[in-house]
PDB file of C-alpha atoms in Angstrom:
ATOM      1  CA  MET A1060      35.532 -87.213 103.950  1.00 51.00           C
ATOM      2  CA  LEU A1061      34.241 -83.793 104.524  1.00 58.00           C
ATOM      3  CA  ARG A1062      31.443 -83.123 106.930  1.00 61.00           C
ATOM      4  CA  SER A1063      29.312 -80.308 106.972  1.00 66.00           C
ATOM      5  CA  GLU A1064      29.448 -78.222 110.209  1.00 67.00           C
ATOM      6  CA  LYS A1065      26.378 -76.407 111.520  1.00 76.00           C
ATOM      7  CA  GLY A1066      26.356 -74.270 114.681  1.00 79.00           C
ATOM      8  CA  PHE A1067      29.135 -73.149 117.137  1.00 79.00           C
ATOM      9  CA  THR A1068      31.597 -75.005 119.153  1.00 87.00           C
ATOM     10  CA  LEU A1069      31.689 -74.787 122.882  1.00 89.00           C
ATOM     11  CA  ILE A1070      34.989 -72.878 122.766  1.00 91.00           C
ATOM     12  CA  GLU A1071      33.505 -70.266 120.292  1.00 88.00           C
ATOM     13  CA  LEU A1072      30.490 -69.734 122.534  1.00 88.00           C
ATOM     14  CA  ILE A1073      32.710 -69.231 125.639  1.00 92.00           C
ATOM     15  CA  VAL A1074      35.013 -66.731 123.880  1.00 92.00           C
ATOM     16  CA  THR A1075      32.004 -64.820 122.594  1.00 91.00           C
ATOM     17  CA  VAL A1076      30.483 -64.670 126.113  1.00 93.00           C
ATOM     18  CA  ALA A1077      33.745 -63.511 127.560  1.00 92.00           C
ATOM     19  CA  ILE A1078      33.979 -60.662 124.969  1.00 92.00           C
ATOM     20  CA  ILE A1079      30.438 -59.558 125.553  1.00 92.00           C
ATOM     21  CA  GLY A1080      31.163 -59.726 129.431  1.00 92.00           C
ATOM     22  CA  ILE A1081      34.038 -57.280 128.843  1.00 91.00           C
ATOM     23  CA  ILE A1082      32.225 -54.893 126.554  1.00 92.00           C
ATOM     24  CA  MET A1083      28.866 -54.638 128.361  1.00 92.00           C
ATOM     25  CA  PRO A1084      30.111 -52.880 131.530  1.00 90.00           C
ATOM     26  CA  ALA A1085      32.056 -50.288 129.414  1.00 87.00           C
ATOM     27  CA  MET A1086      28.926 -49.669 127.336  1.00 88.00           C
ATOM     28  CA  ALA A1087      26.822 -49.388 130.525  1.00 87.00           C
ATOM     29  CA  VAL A1088      29.183 -46.702 131.987  1.00 86.00           C
ATOM     30  CA  THR A1089      29.176 -44.841 128.638  1.00 82.00           C
ATOM     31  CA  VAL A1090      25.283 -44.803 128.323  1.00 83.00           C
ATOM     32  CA  THR A1091      24.885 -43.733 132.039  1.00 81.00           C
ATOM     33  CA  ALA A1092      27.422 -41.021 131.479  1.00 74.00           C
ATOM     34  CA  LEU A1093      25.645 -39.827 128.341  1.00 73.00           C
ATOM     35  CA  LEU A1094      22.214 -39.676 130.086  1.00 75.00           C
ATOM     36  CA  THR A1095      23.341 -38.040 133.369  1.00 71.00           C
ATOM     37  CA  ASN A1096      26.168 -35.581 132.354  1.00 77.00           C
ATOM     38  CA  PRO A1097      24.029 -33.203 130.145  1.00 82.00           C
ATOM     39  CA  GLN A1098      21.588 -32.748 133.012  1.00 82.00           C
ATOM     40  CA  ARG A1099      24.639 -31.914 135.378  1.00 83.00           C
ATOM     41  CA  ALA A1100      26.085 -29.546 132.765  1.00 84.00           C
ATOM     42  CA  ASN A1101      22.758 -27.958 132.416  1.00 90.00           C
ATOM     43  CA  ASP A1102      22.499 -27.484 136.186  1.00 92.00           C
ATOM     44  CA  GLN A1103      25.928 -25.963 136.319  1.00 92.00           C
ATOM     45  CA  SER A1104      25.162 -23.565 133.601  1.00 93.00           C
ATOM     46  CA  VAL A1105      21.919 -22.399 135.060  1.00 95.00           C
ATOM     47  CA  ALA A1106      23.336 -22.054 138.588  1.00 96.00           C
ATOM     48  CA  LEU A1107      26.343 -20.169 137.236  1.00 96.00           C
ATOM     49  CA  GLN A1108      24.082 -17.738 135.303  1.00 97.00           C
ATOM     50  CA  GLN A1109      22.002 -17.079 138.312  1.00 97.00           C
ATOM     51  CA  VAL A1110      24.986 -16.263 140.458  1.00 97.00           C
ATOM     52  CA  GLN A1111      26.411 -14.043 137.813  1.00 97.00           C
ATOM     53  CA  ASN A1112      23.032 -12.240 137.374  1.00 97.00           C
ATOM     54  CA  ALA A1113      22.910 -11.451 141.061  1.00 97.00           C
ATOM     55  CA  GLY A1114      26.668 -10.269 141.043  1.00 97.00           C
ATOM     56  CA  TYR A1115      25.995  -8.008 138.037  1.00 97.00           C
ATOM     57  CA  TRP A1116      22.826  -6.237 139.328  1.00 97.00           C
ATOM     58  CA  ILE A1117      24.027  -5.757 142.815  1.00 96.00           C
ATOM     59  CA  SER A1118      27.434  -4.583 141.789  1.00 95.00           C
ATOM     60  CA  HIS A1119      25.814  -2.104 139.173  1.00 95.00           C
ATOM     61  CA  ASP A1120      23.511  -0.707 141.808  1.00 95.00           C
ATOM     62  CA  VAL A1121      26.156  -0.335 144.572  1.00 93.00           C
ATOM     63  CA  GLN A1122      28.462   1.392 142.302  1.00 92.00           C
ATOM     64  CA  MET A1123      25.728   3.987 141.382  1.00 91.00           C
ATOM     65  CA  ALA A1124      24.463   4.317 145.013  1.00 91.00           C
ATOM     66  CA  LYS A1125      25.150   7.192 147.336  1.00 87.00           C
ATOM     67  CA  ASN A1126      23.829   5.319 150.375  1.00 86.00           C
ATOM     68  CA  VAL A1127      23.954   1.588 151.209  1.00 87.00           C
ATOM     69  CA  THR A1128      21.944   0.151 154.149  1.00 85.00           C
ATOM     70  CA  ARG A1129      22.091  -3.403 155.278  1.00 82.00           C
ATOM     71  CA  THR A1130      19.179  -4.531 157.317  1.00 77.00           C
ATOM     72  CA  ASP A1131      20.358  -7.881 158.479  1.00 76.00           C
ATOM     73  CA  PRO A1132      23.761  -9.104 159.580  1.00 78.00           C
ATOM     74  CA  GLY A1133      23.906 -11.142 156.427  1.00 82.00           C
ATOM     75  CA  GLY A1134      23.181  -8.032 154.313  1.00 88.00           C
ATOM     76  CA  PHE A1135      19.795  -8.674 153.090  1.00 92.00           C
ATOM     77  CA  PRO A1136      17.314  -6.980 152.550  1.00 94.00           C
ATOM     78  CA  LEU A1137      19.781  -4.527 151.070  1.00 94.00           C
ATOM     79  CA  THR A1138      18.652  -1.012 150.476  1.00 93.00           C
ATOM     80  CA  LEU A1139      20.426   1.360 148.021  1.00 93.00           C
ATOM     81  CA  VAL A1140      19.742   4.979 147.528  1.00 93.00           C
ATOM     82  CA  ILE A1141      20.615   5.996 143.906  1.00 92.00           C
ATOM     83  CA  PRO A1142      20.637   9.651 142.779  1.00 92.00           C
ATOM     84  CA  VAL A1143      18.704  10.417 139.506  1.00 88.00           C
ATOM     85  CA  ASP A1144      19.932  13.975 139.304  1.00 89.00           C
ATOM     86  CA  THR A1145      21.367  16.769 141.577  1.00 89.00           C
ATOM     87  CA  ASN A1146      18.018  17.026 143.513  1.00 90.00           C
ATOM     88  CA  GLU A1147      18.049  14.629 146.360  1.00 88.00           C
ATOM     89  CA  SER A1148      14.327  14.567 146.416  1.00 89.00           C
ATOM     90  CA  ASN A1149      14.167  12.663 143.133  1.00 91.00           C
ATOM     91  CA  ASP A1150      16.537   9.863 144.508  1.00 93.00           C
ATOM     92  CA  LEU A1151      15.337   6.303 143.884  1.00 94.00           C
ATOM     93  CA  SER A1152      15.573   3.420 146.482  1.00 95.00           C
ATOM     94  CA  VAL A1153      16.438  -0.099 145.226  1.00 96.00           C
ATOM     95  CA  VAL A1154      15.809  -2.968 147.663  1.00 96.00           C
ATOM     96  CA  TYR A1155      17.254  -6.415 147.163  1.00 96.00           C
ATOM     97  CA  SER A1156      15.340  -9.084 149.181  1.00 96.00           C
ATOM     98  CA  PHE A1157      14.691 -12.833 149.123  1.00 96.00           C
ATOM     99  CA  ASP A1158      11.533 -14.449 148.355  1.00 96.00           C
ATOM    100  CA  GLY A1159      12.274 -18.132 149.224  1.00 95.00           C
ATOM    101  CA  ASN A1160      15.298 -18.864 147.013  1.00 96.00           C
ATOM    102  CA  LYS A1161      14.642 -15.997 144.603  1.00 97.00           C
ATOM    103  CA  LEU A1162      16.491 -12.754 144.811  1.00 97.00           C
ATOM    104  CA  LYS A1163      14.288  -9.836 143.967  1.00 97.00           C
ATOM    105  CA  ARG A1164      14.984  -6.254 143.004  1.00 97.00           C
ATOM    106  CA  GLN A1165      12.392  -3.524 143.723  1.00 97.00           C
ATOM    107  CA  VAL A1166      12.702   0.091 142.671  1.00 97.00           C
ATOM    108  CA  TYR A1167      10.871   2.753 144.676  1.00 96.00           C
ATOM    109  CA  ASP A1168      10.490   6.357 143.718  1.00 94.00           C
ATOM    110  CA  SER A1169      11.181   9.347 145.910  1.00 91.00           C
ATOM    111  CA  LEU A1170       7.560   9.115 147.358  1.00 93.00           C
ATOM    112  CA  GLY A1171       8.172   5.427 148.260  1.00 93.00           C
ATOM    113  CA  THR A1172       6.007   4.118 145.430  1.00 95.00           C
ATOM    114  CA  LEU A1173       7.020   0.768 143.900  1.00 96.00           C
ATOM    115  CA  THR A1174       7.800   1.573 140.330  1.00 96.00           C
ATOM    116  CA  ALA A1175       9.573  -1.719 139.168  1.00 96.00           C
ATOM    117  CA  GLU A1176      10.150  -5.111 140.327  1.00 97.00           C
ATOM    118  CA  MET A1177      12.199  -8.001 138.887  1.00 97.00           C
ATOM    119  CA  MET A1178      13.445 -11.405 139.770  1.00 97.00           C
ATOM    120  CA  VAL A1179      17.165 -10.996 139.606  1.00 97.00           C
ATOM    121  CA  ALA A1180      18.178 -14.784 140.204  1.00 97.00           C
ATOM    122  CA  GLU A1181      16.611 -17.912 141.477  1.00 96.00           C
ATOM    123  CA  TYR A1182      18.071 -21.069 142.925  1.00 97.00           C
ATOM    124  CA  ILE A1183      19.967 -18.759 145.505  1.00 97.00           C
ATOM    125  CA  ASP A1184      20.822 -19.988 148.983  1.00 96.00           C
ATOM    126  CA  PRO A1185      19.646 -17.009 151.233  1.00 95.00           C
ATOM    127  CA  ALA A1186      21.628 -18.415 154.046  1.00 94.00           C
ATOM    128  CA  ALA A1187      24.943 -18.621 152.265  1.00 95.00           C
ATOM    129  CA  THR A1188      24.522 -15.195 150.302  1.00 95.00           C
ATOM    130  CA  THR A1189      25.963 -12.327 152.074  1.00 94.00           C
ATOM    131  CA  PHE A1190      26.770  -8.686 151.581  1.00 94.00           C
ATOM    132  CA  SER A1191      29.165  -7.132 154.062  1.00 91.00           C
ATOM    133  CA  ALA A1192      30.269  -3.586 154.600  1.00 81.00           C
ATOM    134  CA  PRO A1193      33.759  -2.576 154.062  1.00 75.00           C
ATOM    135  CA  ASP A1194      36.257  -2.030 156.813  1.00 69.00           C
ATOM    136  CA  PRO A1195      37.362   1.532 156.116  1.00 69.00           C
ATOM    137  CA  SER A1196      40.700   0.865 157.969  1.00 67.00           C
ATOM    138  CA  ILE A1197      41.659  -1.745 155.253  1.00 68.00           C
ATOM    139  CA  ASP A1198      39.713  -0.883 152.100  1.00 73.00           C
ATOM    140  CA  ASN A1199      36.448   0.623 150.839  1.00 76.00           C
ATOM    141  CA  LEU A1200      35.146  -2.544 149.171  1.00 87.00           C
ATOM    142  CA  TYR A1201      31.914  -4.278 149.935  1.00 91.00           C
ATOM    143  CA  ASN A1202      32.002  -7.939 149.794  1.00 92.00           C
ATOM    144  CA  LEU A1203      29.254  -9.923 148.136  1.00 95.00           C
ATOM    145  CA  THR A1204      29.049 -13.736 148.175  1.00 96.00           C
ATOM    146  CA  VAL A1205      26.299 -15.383 146.173  1.00 97.00           C
ATOM    147  CA  LYS A1206      25.699 -19.257 146.344  1.00 97.00           C
ATOM    148  CA  ALA A1207      23.175 -20.956 144.115  1.00 97.00           C
ATOM    149  CA  SER A1208      22.261 -24.668 143.791  1.00 96.00           C
ATOM    150  CA  LYS A1209      20.423 -26.586 141.180  1.00 95.00           C
ATOM    151  CA  GLY A1210      20.038 -30.325 141.241  1.00 91.00           C
ATOM    152  CA  GLU A1211      23.333 -31.675 142.861  1.00 90.00           C
ATOM    153  CA  THR A1212      25.382 -28.672 141.414  1.00 93.00           C
ATOM    154  CA  VAL A1213      26.521 -25.807 143.703  1.00 96.00           C
ATOM    155  CA  VAL A1214      27.989 -22.645 142.447  1.00 96.00           C
ATOM    156  CA  GLU A1215      29.422 -19.927 144.712  1.00 97.00           C
ATOM    157  CA  ARG A1216      31.230 -16.679 143.646  1.00 96.00           C
ATOM    158  CA  SER A1217      32.504 -13.722 145.717  1.00 95.00           C
ATOM    159  CA  TYR A1218      32.643 -10.086 144.407  1.00 94.00           C
ATOM    160  CA  GLN A1219      34.290  -7.029 145.762  1.00 92.00           C
ATOM    161  CA  ILE A1220      32.371  -3.975 144.993  1.00 92.00           C
ATOM    162  CA  SER A1221      33.297  -0.239 145.492  1.00 88.00           C
ATOM    163  CA  GLN A1222      31.075   2.638 145.221  1.00 84.00           C
ATOM    164  CA  ARG A1223      31.942   5.321 142.649  1.00 77.00           C
ATOM    165  CA  PRO A1224      33.222   8.513 144.270  1.00 72.00           C
ATOM    166  CA  SER A1225      30.727  11.249 144.482  1.00 62.00           C
ATOM    167  CA  SER A1226      31.124  14.201 142.358  1.00 53.00           C
ATOM    168  CA  GLY A1227      29.487  16.624 144.700  1.00 48.00           C
TER     169      GLY A1227
END
């Protein structure tokens, strides 16, 4: 005599619940990683780009400068005198300073008039960003350390910069 079975046995239900109990935590970890890692990767990318922008602009201007003046022991505000031509009265001054966590670059003409201003980088940690003068007995390299943080991500890079020899 055959009997028609409907439903699940208790053993089938216990096995199903056990399998779901094993799979669900792995799925929860995967979903959490998918939702949080893109933000971390984005924060990493943004912070790195800001550090690289600061390194690029300061390195470029220091290489062109004939005079570098650090105002604070940490190096900022940083003033650079950049020659335009052979006439020193035409020289430009470039000043790097912080406005909160933003690094700004201001260009002044020979009369001291602000001619250009730009934000070089943001998310910069002013207390951990330093520009130090070279020790002539060791080398002629300026040391720039830039630190940026966005979200939980912190990026720090160090640069060694030398001025180009003057052709005068």
